[in-house]
């Protein structure tokens, strides 16, 4: 079975730009979550999608948005990038609360 | 306000000895706890978990202990090996996070270094 894959692995963007990060879920997993990990911090929950609907959101502004597709893959979109958005963005897929699988993440740098 | 706290940013132990990583939580609604291990440039990898109806769960060299009254859990690694050197995250899920709402709340992590 394939794991969770994220693309791209690294990205540099300019403040004010928009970015789209992509995630392919592990086979059989219908729930996908996105986390932001700033330097020296633990991952922070951004939001979660189940069957193409957002069903949970953390303390992130609306310029963070997402999509889940019928094949359970997902996108994270961030508009109007700020310097503080520089972080590692992690995608995790699951089918039950016991089965999280994380991708290797996308390292976003905003300059 | 941090609901999951790992108060030791780092821990150094000798190969073969026991590593004990600690985690405290404040949210009484948490009923499932997980430990993840993370190497640089990789995503977190699931290590071991425990439900709040148990006080101990063991898997090979890894044992997690849960003290609900103290809202404290610990991960024991015996014997420690150099390959265990990584950042360890404690995470928790709320009870009645219904349907498929599986939000994980993480601590800040503890960097474990196992010296040969």
CSV table of N, CA, C and O in Angstrom, one decimal, chain A residues 30-31 33 35 37 40-45 48-50 55-58 88 90 92 94-105 107, chain B residues 2 30-32 34 36 38 41-46 49 51 87 89 93-109:
chain,number,residue,atom,x,y,z
A,30,UNK,N,-10.0,7.8,4.0
A,30,UNK,CA,-11.0,8.8,3.5
A,30,UNK,C,-11.0,10.1,4.2
A,30,UNK,O,-11.7,11.0,3.9
A,31,UNK,N,-10.1,10.3,5.1
A,31,UNK,CA,-10.0,11.6,5.9
A,31,UNK,C,-8.6,12.1,5.7
A,31,UNK,O,-7.6,11.4,5.8
A,33,UNK,N,-6.0,15.5,6.8
A,33,UNK,CA,-5.8,16.6,7.7
A,33,UNK,C,-4.6,17.3,7.3
A,33,UNK,O,-3.6,16.7,6.8
A,35,UNK,N,-1.6,20.1,8.8
A,35,UNK,CA,-0.9,20.7,9.9
A,35,UNK,C,0.2,21.6,9.5
A,35,UNK,O,0.9,21.4,8.5
A,37,UNK,N,3.7,23.1,10.9
A,37,UNK,CA,4.7,23.0,12.0
A,37,UNK,C,5.8,24.1,11.8
A,37,UNK,O,6.6,24.1,10.9
A,40,UNK,N,10.6,24.7,15.8
A,40,UNK,CA,10.7,24.5,17.3
A,40,UNK,C,9.3,24.3,17.9
A,40,UNK,O,9.2,24.3,19.2
A,41,UNK,N,8.3,24.1,17.1
A,41,UNK,CA,7.0,23.9,17.6
A,41,UNK,C,6.4,22.5,17.2
A,41,UNK,O,7.0,21.9,16.3
A,42,UNK,N,5.4,22.1,17.8
A,42,UNK,CA,4.7,20.9,17.4
A,42,UNK,C,3.8,21.2,16.3
A,42,UNK,O,3.4,22.4,16.1
A,43,UNK,N,3.3,20.2,15.5
A,43,UNK,CA,2.4,20.5,14.4
A,43,UNK,C,1.1,21.1,15.0
A,43,UNK,O,0.6,20.6,16.0
A,44,UNK,N,0.5,22.1,14.3
A,44,UNK,CA,-0.7,22.7,14.6
A,44,UNK,C,-1.8,22.4,13.6
A,44,UNK,O,-1.5,22.5,12.4
A,45,UNK,N,-2.9,22.0,14.1
A,45,UNK,CA,-4.0,21.5,13.2
A,45,UNK,C,-4.6,22.7,12.4
A,45,UNK,O,-4.9,23.7,13.0
A,48,UNK,N,-9.5,19.7,8.5
A,48,UNK,CA,-9.6,18.3,8.1
A,48,UNK,C,-10.8,18.2,7.1
A,48,UNK,O,-11.7,18.9,7.2
A,49,UNK,N,-10.6,17.2,6.2
A,49,UNK,CA,-11.6,17.0,5.2
A,49,UNK,C,-12.0,15.5,5.3
A,49,UNK,O,-11.2,14.6,5.4
A,50,UNK,N,-13.3,15.3,5.1
A,50,UNK,CA,-13.9,13.9,5.1
A,50,UNK,C,-14.9,13.9,4.0
A,50,UNK,O,-15.8,14.7,4.0
A,55,UNK,N,-14.6,19.2,7.9
A,55,UNK,CA,-15.4,18.9,9.1
A,55,UNK,C,-14.6,19.1,10.4
A,55,UNK,O,-14.8,18.5,11.4
A,56,UNK,N,-13.7,20.1,10.3
A,56,UNK,CA,-13.0,20.5,11.5
A,56,UNK,C,-11.9,21.5,11.1
A,56,UNK,O,-11.3,21.4,10.0
A,57,UNK,N,-11.8,22.6,11.9
A,57,UNK,CA,-10.8,23.6,11.5
A,57,UNK,C,-10.2,24.1,12.8
A,57,UNK,O,-10.8,24.3,13.8
A,58,UNK,N,-8.9,24.4,12.7
A,58,UNK,CA,-8.1,25.0,13.8
A,58,UNK,C,-8.2,26.5,13.8
A,58,UNK,O,-8.9,27.1,13.0
A,88,UNK,N,6.8,24.1,7.9
A,88,UNK,CA,6.7,22.8,7.3
A,88,UNK,C,5.2,22.5,7.3
A,88,UNK,O,4.5,22.5,8.4
A,90,UNK,N,2.3,19.7,6.9
A,90,UNK,CA,2.2,18.3,6.9
A,90,UNK,C,0.8,17.9,6.6
A,90,UNK,O,-0.2,18.5,7.0
A,92,UNK,N,-1.8,14.5,6.7
A,92,UNK,CA,-2.0,13.2,7.3
A,92,UNK,C,-3.3,12.6,6.8
A,92,UNK,O,-4.3,13.3,6.7
A,94,UNK,N,-6.1,9.3,7.2
A,94,UNK,CA,-6.6,8.3,8.2
A,94,UNK,C,-7.9,7.8,7.8
A,94,UNK,O,-8.6,8.3,7.0
A,95,UNK,N,-8.2,6.6,8.4
A,95,UNK,CA,-9.5,6.0,8.2
A,95,UNK,C,-10.2,5.9,9.6
A,95,UNK,O,-11.4,5.9,9.7
A,96,UNK,N,-9.4,5.7,10.6
A,96,UNK,CA,-9.9,5.7,12.0
A,96,UNK,C,-9.1,6.6,12.8
A,96,UNK,O,-8.0,7.0,12.4
A,97,UNK,N,-9.5,6.8,14.1
A,97,UNK,CA,-8.7,7.7,14.9
A,97,UNK,C,-7.4,7.0,15.4
A,97,UNK,O,-6.6,7.6,16.0
A,98,UNK,N,-7.2,5.8,15.0
A,98,UNK,CA,-6.0,5.1,15.4
A,98,UNK,C,-5.0,5.0,14.3
A,98,UNK,O,-3.9,4.6,14.5
A,99,UNK,N,-5.4,5.4,13.1
A,99,UNK,CA,-4.6,5.2,12.0
A,99,UNK,C,-4.2,6.4,11.2
A,99,UNK,O,-4.6,6.6,10.1
A,100,UNK,N,-3.3,7.2,11.8
A,100,UNK,CA,-2.8,8.4,11.0
A,100,UNK,C,-1.5,8.1,10.3
A,100,UNK,O,-0.6,7.5,10.9
A,101,UNK,N,-1.4,8.5,9.1
A,101,UNK,CA,-0.2,8.4,8.3
A,101,UNK,C,0.2,9.8,7.8
A,101,UNK,O,-0.6,10.4,7.1
A,102,UNK,N,1.4,10.2,8.2
A,102,UNK,CA,1.8,11.5,7.7
A,102,UNK,C,2.7,11.5,6.5
A,102,UNK,O,3.5,10.5,6.3
A,103,UNK,N,2.6,12.5,5.7
A,103,UNK,CA,3.6,12.7,4.6
A,103,UNK,C,4.8,13.3,5.1
A,103,UNK,O,4.9,13.7,6.3
A,104,UNK,N,5.8,13.5,4.2
A,104,UNK,CA,7.1,14.1,4.6
A,104,UNK,C,7.1,15.6,4.7
A,104,UNK,O,8.0,16.2,5.2
A,105,UNK,N,6.0,16.2,4.2
A,105,UNK,CA,5.8,17.6,4.3
A,105,UNK,C,6.3,18.4,3.2
A,105,UNK,O,7.1,18.0,2.3
A,107,UNK,N,8.1,22.1,2.8
A,107,UNK,CA,8.8,23.2,3.5
A,107,UNK,C,8.5,24.5,2.7
A,107,UNK,O,9.0,24.6,1.6
B,2,UNK,N,-1.4,26.0,25.8
B,2,UNK,CA,-1.0,24.7,25.3
B,2,UNK,C,-1.7,23.6,26.1
B,2,UNK,O,-1.7,23.5,27.3
B,30,UNK,N,-9.6,14.8,26.4
B,30,UNK,CA,-8.7,13.9,25.7
B,30,UNK,C,-8.9,12.4,26.2
B,30,UNK,O,-8.9,12.2,27.4
B,31,UNK,N,-9.1,11.5,25.3
B,31,UNK,CA,-9.2,10.1,25.7
B,31,UNK,C,-8.4,9.1,24.9
B,31,UNK,O,-8.5,7.9,25.1
B,32,UNK,N,-7.6,9.7,24.0
B,32,UNK,CA,-6.7,8.8,23.2
B,32,UNK,C,-5.4,9.5,23.0
B,32,UNK,O,-5.4,10.7,22.6
B,34,UNK,N,-1.2,9.5,21.6
B,34,UNK,CA,-0.3,8.8,20.7
B,34,UNK,C,1.1,9.5,20.8
B,34,UNK,O,1.3,10.6,21.2
B,36,UNK,N,4.6,10.1,18.5
B,36,UNK,CA,5.1,10.1,17.2
B,36,UNK,C,6.6,10.4,17.3
B,36,UNK,O,7.1,11.1,18.2
B,38,UNK,N,9.9,11.7,15.0
B,38,UNK,CA,10.2,12.5,13.7
B,38,UNK,C,11.7,12.7,13.5
B,38,UNK,O,12.4,13.2,14.4
B,41,UNK,N,13.5,16.2,8.0
B,41,UNK,CA,13.2,16.1,6.6
B,41,UNK,C,12.2,14.9,6.4
B,41,UNK,O,12.0,14.5,5.2
B,42,UNK,N,11.6,14.4,7.5
B,42,UNK,CA,10.6,13.4,7.3
B,42,UNK,C,9.3,13.8,8.1
B,42,UNK,O,9.4,14.6,9.0
B,43,UNK,N,8.2,13.2,7.7
B,43,UNK,CA,7.0,13.4,8.5
B,43,UNK,C,7.0,12.6,9.8
B,43,UNK,O,7.8,11.7,9.9
B,44,UNK,N,6.1,12.9,10.8
B,44,UNK,CA,6.1,12.1,12.0
B,44,UNK,C,5.6,10.7,11.7
B,44,UNK,O,4.8,10.5,10.8
B,45,UNK,N,6.2,9.8,12.4
B,45,UNK,CA,5.9,8.4,12.2
B,45,UNK,C,5.3,7.9,13.5
B,45,UNK,O,5.8,8.1,14.6
B,46,UNK,N,4.2,7.2,13.4
B,46,UNK,CA,3.5,6.7,14.6
B,46,UNK,C,4.3,5.6,15.3
B,46,UNK,O,4.9,4.8,14.7
B,49,UNK,N,0.4,4.0,20.9
B,49,UNK,CA,-0.8,4.8,21.4
B,49,UNK,C,-1.4,4.1,22.7
B,49,UNK,O,-1.0,3.0,23.0
B,51,UNK,N,-5.3,4.2,24.9
B,51,UNK,CA,-6.6,4.7,25.2
B,51,UNK,C,-6.7,5.0,26.7
B,51,UNK,O,-6.0,4.4,27.5
B,87,UNK,N,13.2,13.5,17.3
B,87,UNK,CA,12.2,14.3,18.1
B,87,UNK,C,11.0,13.5,18.3
B,87,UNK,O,10.5,12.8,17.4
B,89,UNK,N,7.1,13.4,19.6
B,89,UNK,CA,5.9,14.2,19.9
B,89,UNK,C,4.9,13.4,20.6
B,89,UNK,O,4.6,12.3,20.2
B,93,UNK,N,-6.2,13.1,21.3
B,93,UNK,CA,-7.5,13.2,20.5
B,93,UNK,C,-8.6,13.3,21.6
B,93,UNK,O,-8.6,12.6,22.6
B,94,UNK,N,-9.6,14.2,21.3
B,94,UNK,CA,-10.7,14.4,22.2
B,94,UNK,C,-11.7,13.3,22.1
B,94,UNK,O,-12.0,12.9,21.0
B,95,UNK,N,-12.3,12.9,23.2
B,95,UNK,CA,-13.4,12.0,23.3
B,95,UNK,C,-14.6,12.7,22.5
B,95,UNK,O,-14.7,13.9,22.5
B,96,UNK,N,-15.4,11.9,21.9
B,96,UNK,CA,-16.6,12.4,21.2
B,96,UNK,C,-16.2,13.3,20.1
B,96,UNK,O,-17.0,14.1,19.7
B,97,UNK,N,-14.9,13.3,19.6
B,97,UNK,CA,-14.6,14.0,18.4
B,97,UNK,C,-15.3,13.1,17.3
B,97,UNK,O,-14.7,12.2,16.8
B,98,UNK,N,-16.5,13.4,17.2
B,98,UNK,CA,-17.4,12.5,16.5
B,98,UNK,C,-17.2,12.3,15.0
B,98,UNK,O,-16.5,13.0,14.4
B,99,UNK,N,-17.9,11.3,14.5
B,99,UNK,CA,-17.8,11.0,13.1
B,99,UNK,C,-16.3,10.7,12.8
B,99,UNK,O,-15.7,9.9,13.4
B,100,UNK,N,-15.8,11.5,11.9
B,100,UNK,CA,-14.4,11.3,11.4
B,100,UNK,C,-13.6,12.5,11.8
B,100,UNK,O,-12.6,12.7,11.2
B,101,UNK,N,-13.9,13.2,12.9
B,101,UNK,CA,-13.1,14.3,13.3
B,101,UNK,C,-12.0,13.9,14.2
B,101,UNK,O,-12.2,13.6,15.3
B,102,UNK,N,-10.8,13.7,13.6
B,102,UNK,CA,-9.7,13.1,14.3
B,102,UNK,C,-8.6,14.1,14.5
B,102,UNK,O,-7.4,13.9,14.2
B,103,UNK,N,-8.9,15.3,15.0
B,103,UNK,CA,-7.9,16.3,15.2
B,103,UNK,C,-6.9,15.9,16.2
B,103,UNK,O,-7.3,15.5,17.3
B,104,UNK,N,-5.6,16.0,15.9
B,104,UNK,CA,-4.6,15.7,16.8
B,104,UNK,C,-4.1,17.0,17.4
B,104,UNK,O,-3.8,18.0,16.7
B,105,UNK,N,-3.9,17.0,18.8
B,105,UNK,CA,-3.3,18.2,19.4
B,105,UNK,C,-1.9,17.7,19.9
B,105,UNK,O,-1.8,16.7,20.7
B,106,UNK,N,-0.9,18.4,19.4
B,106,UNK,CA,0.5,18.0,19.7
B,106,UNK,C,1.2,18.8,20.8
B,106,UNK,O,0.8,20.0,20.9
B,107,UNK,N,2.1,18.2,21.4
B,107,UNK,CA,3.1,19.0,22.2
B,107,UNK,C,4.2,19.5,21.3
B,107,UNK,O,4.2,19.3,20.1
B,108,UNK,N,5.1,20.2,21.9
B,108,UNK,CA,6.2,20.8,21.2
B,108,UNK,C,7.3,19.9,20.8
B,108,UNK,O,8.2,20.2,20.0
B,109,UNK,N,7.3,18.7,21.5
B,109,UNK,CA,8.4,17.7,21.1
B,109,UNK,C,9.5,17.7,22.1
B,109,UNK,O,9.8,18.7,22.7
